[in-house]
Every structure is written in structure tokens, then in C-alpha cells.
Amino acid sequence: MSSNNIGRAFVQRTRGSRSRKGKSLENVPSLKEFVHRQSVVRQYRGFLRAVKKLNDATFEEQGRNEVRQQFDSLKYETDKITISMAVKEGERKLKELKSLVGYTDNNAQYDDDSWLNIKDEDDPRGRVGEDWPWSK
């Protein structure tokens, strides 16, 4: 056996054990598509969590149905501008819905050192000082 044939036999033997038989890589999304899908799924779940905070069971069911209907209506959209606008509109509506139902996200990161979180008896709004700094 020549050295050429030995190398070829080795390649054939190892290639079969590492190949993905029956699995097609054609349906694997790109990184951009994967990240977009995850953001849409996160938004959808956020809507469902916020709707769950509604006090009335009837309103909760109507809210769930509305969320599903809106997401299903754009499920097969291919225009990138329409998709981008829908995601931005969804972010705005989700923020609005969360504020309406009083939803607080436990995973949100808050800055405890922020001037917004200062508790001051003299100024409950957290403002500092009385005059403009340059007027002195």
C-alpha cells in the first residue's frame, strides 16, 4: 500500500464517523435571525406575563387572545421594514401595558446609587440645591 492510499483510507474512515447523517444544515438560522427570533419570543412572553397581572379573568383572556392575534397576523411577514416597525411598536406597547398593570420585572437591574432613588425629607422629588449653581 502506498502512502497515498493509506491517507485516503484514513480520511474515509474518520469522515463517516464525524458526519451528520440525515441532518441538514440548510434550516439553521443565521446569528442575526436567531437573535431576532429570541427577541420576538422574549417580547411575546413579556406580553403574556403582563396580561397575567390583570385582575379580571375575562380581561386576562381577552388580552391573551389579542396578543396571540397580533403576533399571528405578522407571523409570515417578510418585509424587513415592516418587521422592524412591528418590533419597535411591540416594545412601546409592552412598556405601556406594563405601566398600566403595574408590572415590575424582577430581573430588571436598578441603580441603587441613582439620584432618583434618594429619599430626602426636605425634597421628596430628589432634587438637590435651591438656586442655579452659576447665580452665586
Coordinates of N, CA and C in Angstrom, one line a residue:
M1 N 0.8 -1.2 0.0 CA 0.0 0.0 0.0 C 0.9 1.2 0.0
S2 N 0.6 2.1 -0.9 CA 1.4 3.4 -0.9 C 0.9 4.3 0.2
S3 N 1.7 5.4 0.4 CA 1.3 6.3 1.5 C 0.1 7.1 1.0
N4 N -0.2 7.3 -0.3 CA -1.4 8.0 -0.7 C -2.6 7.2 -0.4
N5 N -2.6 5.9 -0.6 CA -3.8 5.1 -0.3 C -4.1 5.0 1.2
I6 N -3.0 5.0 2.0 CA -3.2 4.9 3.5 C -3.9 6.2 4.0
G7 N -3.5 7.3 3.5 CA -4.1 8.6 3.9 C -5.5 8.7 3.4
R8 N -5.8 8.2 2.2 CA -7.2 8.2 1.7 C -8.1 7.3 2.5
A9 N -7.6 6.1 2.9 CA -8.4 5.2 3.7 C -8.7 5.8 5.1
F10 N -7.7 6.5 5.6 CA -7.9 7.1 6.9 C -8.9 8.2 6.9
V11 N -8.9 9.0 5.8 CA -9.9 10.1 5.7 C -11.3 9.5 5.5
Q12 N -11.4 8.5 4.7 CA -12.7 7.9 4.5 C -13.3 7.3 5.8
R13 N -12.4 6.7 6.6 CA -12.9 6.0 7.8 C -13.3 7.1 8.8
T14 N -12.6 8.1 9.0 CA -12.9 9.1 10.0 C -14.0 10.0 9.6
R15 N -14.1 10.3 8.3 CA -15.1 11.2 7.8 C -16.5 10.6 8.1
G16 N -16.7 9.4 8.0 CA -18.0 8.8 8.2 C -18.5 8.9 9.7
S17 N -17.5 8.8 10.6 CA -17.9 8.8 12.0 C -18.2 10.2 12.5
R18 N -17.8 11.3 11.8 CA -18.0 12.6 12.2 C -19.1 13.3 11.4
S19 N -19.6 12.7 10.4 CA -20.6 13.4 9.5 C -21.9 13.3 10.2
R20 N -22.7 14.3 9.8 CA -24.1 14.4 10.3 C -25.0 13.7 9.4
K21 N -25.3 12.4 9.6 CA -26.1 11.7 8.6 C -27.6 12.0 8.9
G22 N -28.2 12.4 7.8 CA -29.7 12.7 7.9 C -30.0 14.1 8.5
K23 N -29.0 14.9 8.9 CA -29.3 16.2 9.5 C -28.8 17.2 8.5
S24 N -29.7 18.1 8.1 CA -29.5 19.1 7.1 C -29.1 20.4 7.8
L25 N -28.1 21.1 7.4 CA -27.7 22.4 7.9 C -28.4 23.5 7.2
E26 N -29.2 23.2 6.2 CA -29.9 24.2 5.4 C -30.9 25.1 6.2
N27 N -31.5 24.4 7.2 CA -32.5 25.1 8.0 C -32.0 25.8 9.3
V28 N -30.7 25.8 9.4 CA -30.1 26.5 10.6 C -30.1 28.0 10.3
P29 N -30.7 28.8 11.2 CA -30.8 30.2 11.0 C -29.4 30.9 11.2
S30 N -29.3 32.1 10.6 CA -28.0 32.9 10.9 C -28.1 33.4 12.3
L31 N -27.0 34.0 12.8 CA -27.0 34.5 14.1 C -27.9 35.7 14.2
K32 N -28.0 36.5 13.2 CA -29.0 37.6 13.2 C -30.4 37.2 13.3
E33 N -30.7 36.1 12.5 CA -32.1 35.6 12.6 C -32.4 35.0 13.9
F34 N -31.4 34.3 14.5 CA -31.6 33.7 15.8 C -31.8 34.7 16.9
V35 N -31.0 35.8 16.9 CA -31.2 36.8 17.9 C -32.5 37.5 17.7
H36 N -32.9 37.8 16.5 CA -34.2 38.4 16.2 C -35.4 37.5 16.8
R37 N -35.3 36.2 16.5 CA -36.3 35.3 16.9 C -36.4 35.3 18.5
Q38 N -35.2 35.3 19.1 CA -35.2 35.3 20.6 C -35.8 36.6 21.1
S39 N -35.6 37.7 20.5 CA -36.1 39.0 21.0 C -37.7 39.0 20.8
V40 N -38.1 38.4 19.7 CA -39.6 38.3 19.5 C -40.2 37.4 20.5
V41 N -39.6 36.3 20.8 CA -40.1 35.3 21.8 C -40.1 36.0 23.1
R42 N -39.1 36.7 23.5 CA -39.0 37.4 24.8 C -40.1 38.5 24.9
Q43 N -40.3 39.2 23.8 CA -41.4 40.2 23.8 C -42.8 39.5 23.9
Y44 N -43.0 38.4 23.3 CA -44.3 37.7 23.4 C -44.5 37.2 24.8
R45 N -43.5 36.6 25.4 CA -43.6 36.2 26.8 C -43.8 37.3 27.7
G46 N -43.2 38.4 27.4 CA -43.4 39.6 28.3 C -44.8 40.1 28.2
F47 N -45.4 40.1 27.0 CA -46.8 40.4 26.9 C -47.7 39.5 27.7
L48 N -47.4 38.2 27.6 CA -48.2 37.2 28.3 C -48.1 37.4 29.9
R49 N -46.9 37.7 30.3 CA -46.7 37.9 31.8 C -47.4 39.1 32.2
A50 N -47.4 40.2 31.4 CA -48.0 41.4 31.8 C -49.5 41.2 31.8
V51 N -50.1 40.5 30.8 CA -51.5 40.3 30.8 C -51.9 39.4 31.9
K52 N -51.1 38.5 32.4 CA -51.4 37.7 33.6 C -51.6 38.5 34.8
K53 N -51.1 39.7 34.9 CA -51.3 40.6 36.0 C -52.6 41.3 36.1
L54 N -53.4 41.2 35.0 CA -54.7 41.8 35.0 C -55.6 41.1 36.1
N55 N -56.4 41.9 36.8 CA -57.2 41.4 37.9 C -58.4 40.5 37.5
D56 N -59.0 40.8 36.4 CA -60.2 40.1 35.9 C -59.8 39.0 34.9
A57 N -60.4 37.8 35.1 CA -60.1 36.7 34.3 C -60.6 36.9 32.9
T58 N -61.7 37.6 32.7 CA -62.2 37.9 31.4 C -61.2 38.8 30.6
F59 N -60.8 39.9 31.3 CA -59.8 40.8 30.6 C -58.5 40.1 30.3
E60 N -58.1 39.2 31.2 CA -56.9 38.4 31.0 C -57.0 37.5 29.8
E61 N -58.1 36.9 29.6 CA -58.3 36.0 28.4 C -58.4 36.9 27.2
Q62 N -59.1 38.0 27.2 CA -59.1 38.9 26.1 C -57.7 39.4 25.7
G63 N -57.0 39.7 26.7 CA -55.6 40.2 26.5 C -54.7 39.1 25.8
R64 N -54.8 37.9 26.3 CA -54.1 36.8 25.7 C -54.5 36.6 24.3
N65 N -55.8 36.6 24.0 CA -56.2 36.5 22.6 C -55.7 37.6 21.7
E66 N -55.7 38.8 22.2 CA -55.3 40.0 21.5 C -53.8 39.8 21.2
V67 N -53.0 39.4 22.1 CA -51.6 39.2 21.9 C -51.3 38.2 20.9
R68 N -52.0 37.0 21.0 CA -51.8 35.9 20.0 C -52.2 36.4 18.6
Q69 N -53.3 37.1 18.5 CA -53.8 37.5 17.3 C -52.8 38.5 16.6
Q70 N -52.3 39.4 17.4 CA -51.4 40.4 16.8 C -50.1 39.7 16.3
F71 N -49.6 38.8 17.1 CA -48.3 38.1 16.7 C -48.6 37.2 15.5
D72 N -49.7 36.5 15.5 CA -50.1 35.6 14.4 C -50.3 36.4 13.1
S73 N -50.8 37.6 13.2 CA -51.0 38.4 12.0 C -49.7 38.8 11.3
L74 N -48.6 38.8 12.0 CA -47.3 39.2 11.4 C -46.4 38.0 11.3
K75 N -46.9 36.8 11.5 CA -46.1 35.6 11.6 C -45.3 35.3 10.3
Y76 N -45.9 35.5 9.2 CA -45.2 35.2 7.9 C -44.8 36.5 7.2
E77 N -44.6 37.6 7.9 CA -44.2 38.8 7.2 C -42.7 38.7 6.8
T78 N -42.4 39.1 5.6 CA -41.0 39.0 5.1 C -40.4 40.4 4.9
D79 N -41.1 41.5 4.8 CA -40.6 42.8 4.6 C -39.8 43.3 5.9
K80 N -38.6 43.5 5.7 CA -37.7 43.9 6.8 C -38.1 45.2 7.5
I81 N -38.6 46.1 6.8 CA -39.1 47.4 7.4 C -40.3 47.2 8.2
T82 N -41.2 46.4 7.7 CA -42.5 46.1 8.4 C -42.1 45.3 9.7
I83 N -41.2 44.4 9.6 CA -40.8 43.6 10.8 C -40.2 44.5 11.8
S84 N -39.3 45.3 11.4 CA -38.6 46.3 12.3 C -39.6 47.2 13.0
M85 N -40.5 47.7 12.2 CA -41.6 48.6 12.8 C -42.5 47.9 13.8
A86 N -42.8 46.6 13.5 CA -43.6 45.8 14.4 C -42.9 45.5 15.7
V87 N -41.6 45.3 15.6 CA -40.9 45.0 16.9 C -40.8 46.3 17.7
K88 N -40.5 47.4 17.1 CA -40.5 48.7 17.8 C -41.8 49.0 18.4
E89 N -42.9 48.8 17.7 CA -44.3 49.1 18.1 C -44.6 48.2 19.3
G90 N -44.2 46.9 19.2 CA -44.4 45.9 20.3 C -43.7 46.3 21.5
E91 N -42.4 46.8 21.4 CA -41.7 47.3 22.6 C -42.4 48.4 23.3
R92 N -42.9 49.4 22.5 CA -43.7 50.5 23.0 C -44.9 50.1 23.7
K93 N -45.7 49.2 23.0 CA -46.9 48.7 23.6 C -46.7 47.9 24.9
L94 N -45.6 47.1 24.9 CA -45.3 46.3 26.1 C -45.0 47.2 27.3
K95 N -44.2 48.2 27.0 CA -43.9 49.2 28.1 C -45.1 49.8 28.6
E96 N -46.0 50.2 27.7 CA -47.3 50.9 28.1 C -48.1 49.9 28.9
L97 N -48.3 48.7 28.4 CA -49.1 47.7 29.1 C -48.5 47.4 30.5
K98 N -47.2 47.3 30.6 CA -46.6 47.0 31.9 C -46.8 48.2 32.9
S99 N -46.8 49.4 32.4 CA -47.1 50.5 33.3 C -48.6 50.6 33.7
L100 N -49.5 50.1 32.8 CA -50.9 50.1 33.1 C -51.2 49.1 34.2
V101 N -50.6 47.9 34.1 CA -51.0 46.9 35.1 C -50.1 46.9 36.3
G102 N -49.1 47.7 36.3 CA -48.2 47.8 37.5 C -47.2 46.6 37.5
Y103 N -46.8 46.2 36.4 CA -45.9 45.0 36.3 C -44.5 45.5 36.6
T104 N -43.8 44.8 37.5 CA -42.4 45.0 37.8 C -41.6 43.8 37.5
D105 N -40.6 44.0 36.8 CA -39.7 42.9 36.3 C -38.7 42.6 37.4
N106 N -38.7 41.4 37.9 CA -37.7 41.0 39.0 C -36.3 41.0 38.5
N107 N -36.1 40.8 37.2 CA -34.8 40.7 36.6 C -34.2 42.0 36.2
A108 N -35.0 43.1 36.3 CA -34.5 44.4 35.9 C -33.4 44.8 36.8
Q109 N -32.4 45.5 36.2 CA -31.3 46.0 37.0 C -31.5 47.4 37.4
Y110 N -31.5 47.8 38.6 CA -31.7 49.1 39.1 C -30.4 49.6 39.7
D111 N -30.2 50.9 39.5 CA -29.0 51.5 40.1 C -29.4 52.1 41.5
D112 N -28.9 51.5 42.5 CA -29.3 52.0 43.9 C -28.6 53.3 44.2
D113 N -27.6 53.6 43.4 CA -26.8 54.9 43.7 C -27.4 56.1 42.9
S114 N -28.5 55.9 42.2 CA -29.1 56.9 41.3 C -29.7 58.0 42.2
W115 N -29.7 59.2 41.7 CA -30.3 60.3 42.4 C -31.8 60.2 42.4
L116 N -32.4 59.3 41.6 CA -33.8 59.1 41.5 C -34.3 58.3 42.8
N117 N -33.4 57.5 43.3 CA -33.7 56.7 44.5 C -33.4 57.3 45.8
I118 N -33.0 58.5 45.8 CA -32.7 59.2 47.1 C -34.0 59.6 47.8
K119 N -34.0 59.2 49.1 CA -35.2 59.6 50.0 C -34.7 60.8 50.9
D120 N -35.3 61.9 50.6 CA -34.9 63.1 51.3 C -36.2 63.8 51.8
E121 N -36.3 64.0 53.2 CA -37.5 64.6 53.7 C -37.7 66.1 53.2
D122 N -36.6 66.8 53.0 CA -36.7 68.2 52.6 C -37.2 68.3 51.1
D123 N -36.8 67.4 50.3 CA -37.2 67.4 48.9 C -37.6 66.0 48.4
P124 N -38.9 65.7 48.5 CA -39.4 64.3 48.1 C -39.1 63.9 46.7
R125 N -38.9 64.9 45.8 CA -38.6 64.6 44.4 C -37.2 64.3 44.1
G126 N -36.3 64.4 45.1 CA -34.9 64.1 44.9 C -34.0 65.1 44.3
R127 N -34.5 66.4 44.2 CA -33.7 67.5 43.7 C -32.7 67.9 44.7
V128 N -31.6 68.5 44.2 CA -30.5 68.9 45.1 C -30.4 70.4 44.9
G129 N -30.2 71.2 46.0 CA -30.0 72.6 45.9 C -31.2 73.4 45.7
E130 N -31.1 74.7 45.8 CA -32.2 75.6 45.7 C -32.0 76.6 44.6
D131 N -30.8 77.0 44.2 CA -30.5 78.0 43.2 C -29.7 77.4 42.1
W132 N -29.6 78.1 41.0 CA -28.7 77.7 39.9 C -27.3 77.8 40.4
P133 N -26.4 76.9 40.1 CA -25.0 77.0 40.6 C -24.3 78.2 40.1
W134 N -24.6 78.8 38.9 CA -23.8 79.9 38.4 C -24.4 81.2 38.9
S135 N -25.5 81.2 39.7 CA -26.0 82.5 40.1 C -25.4 83.0 41.4
K136 N -24.5 82.2 42.0 CA -23.9 82.6 43.3 C -22.6 83.4 43.0

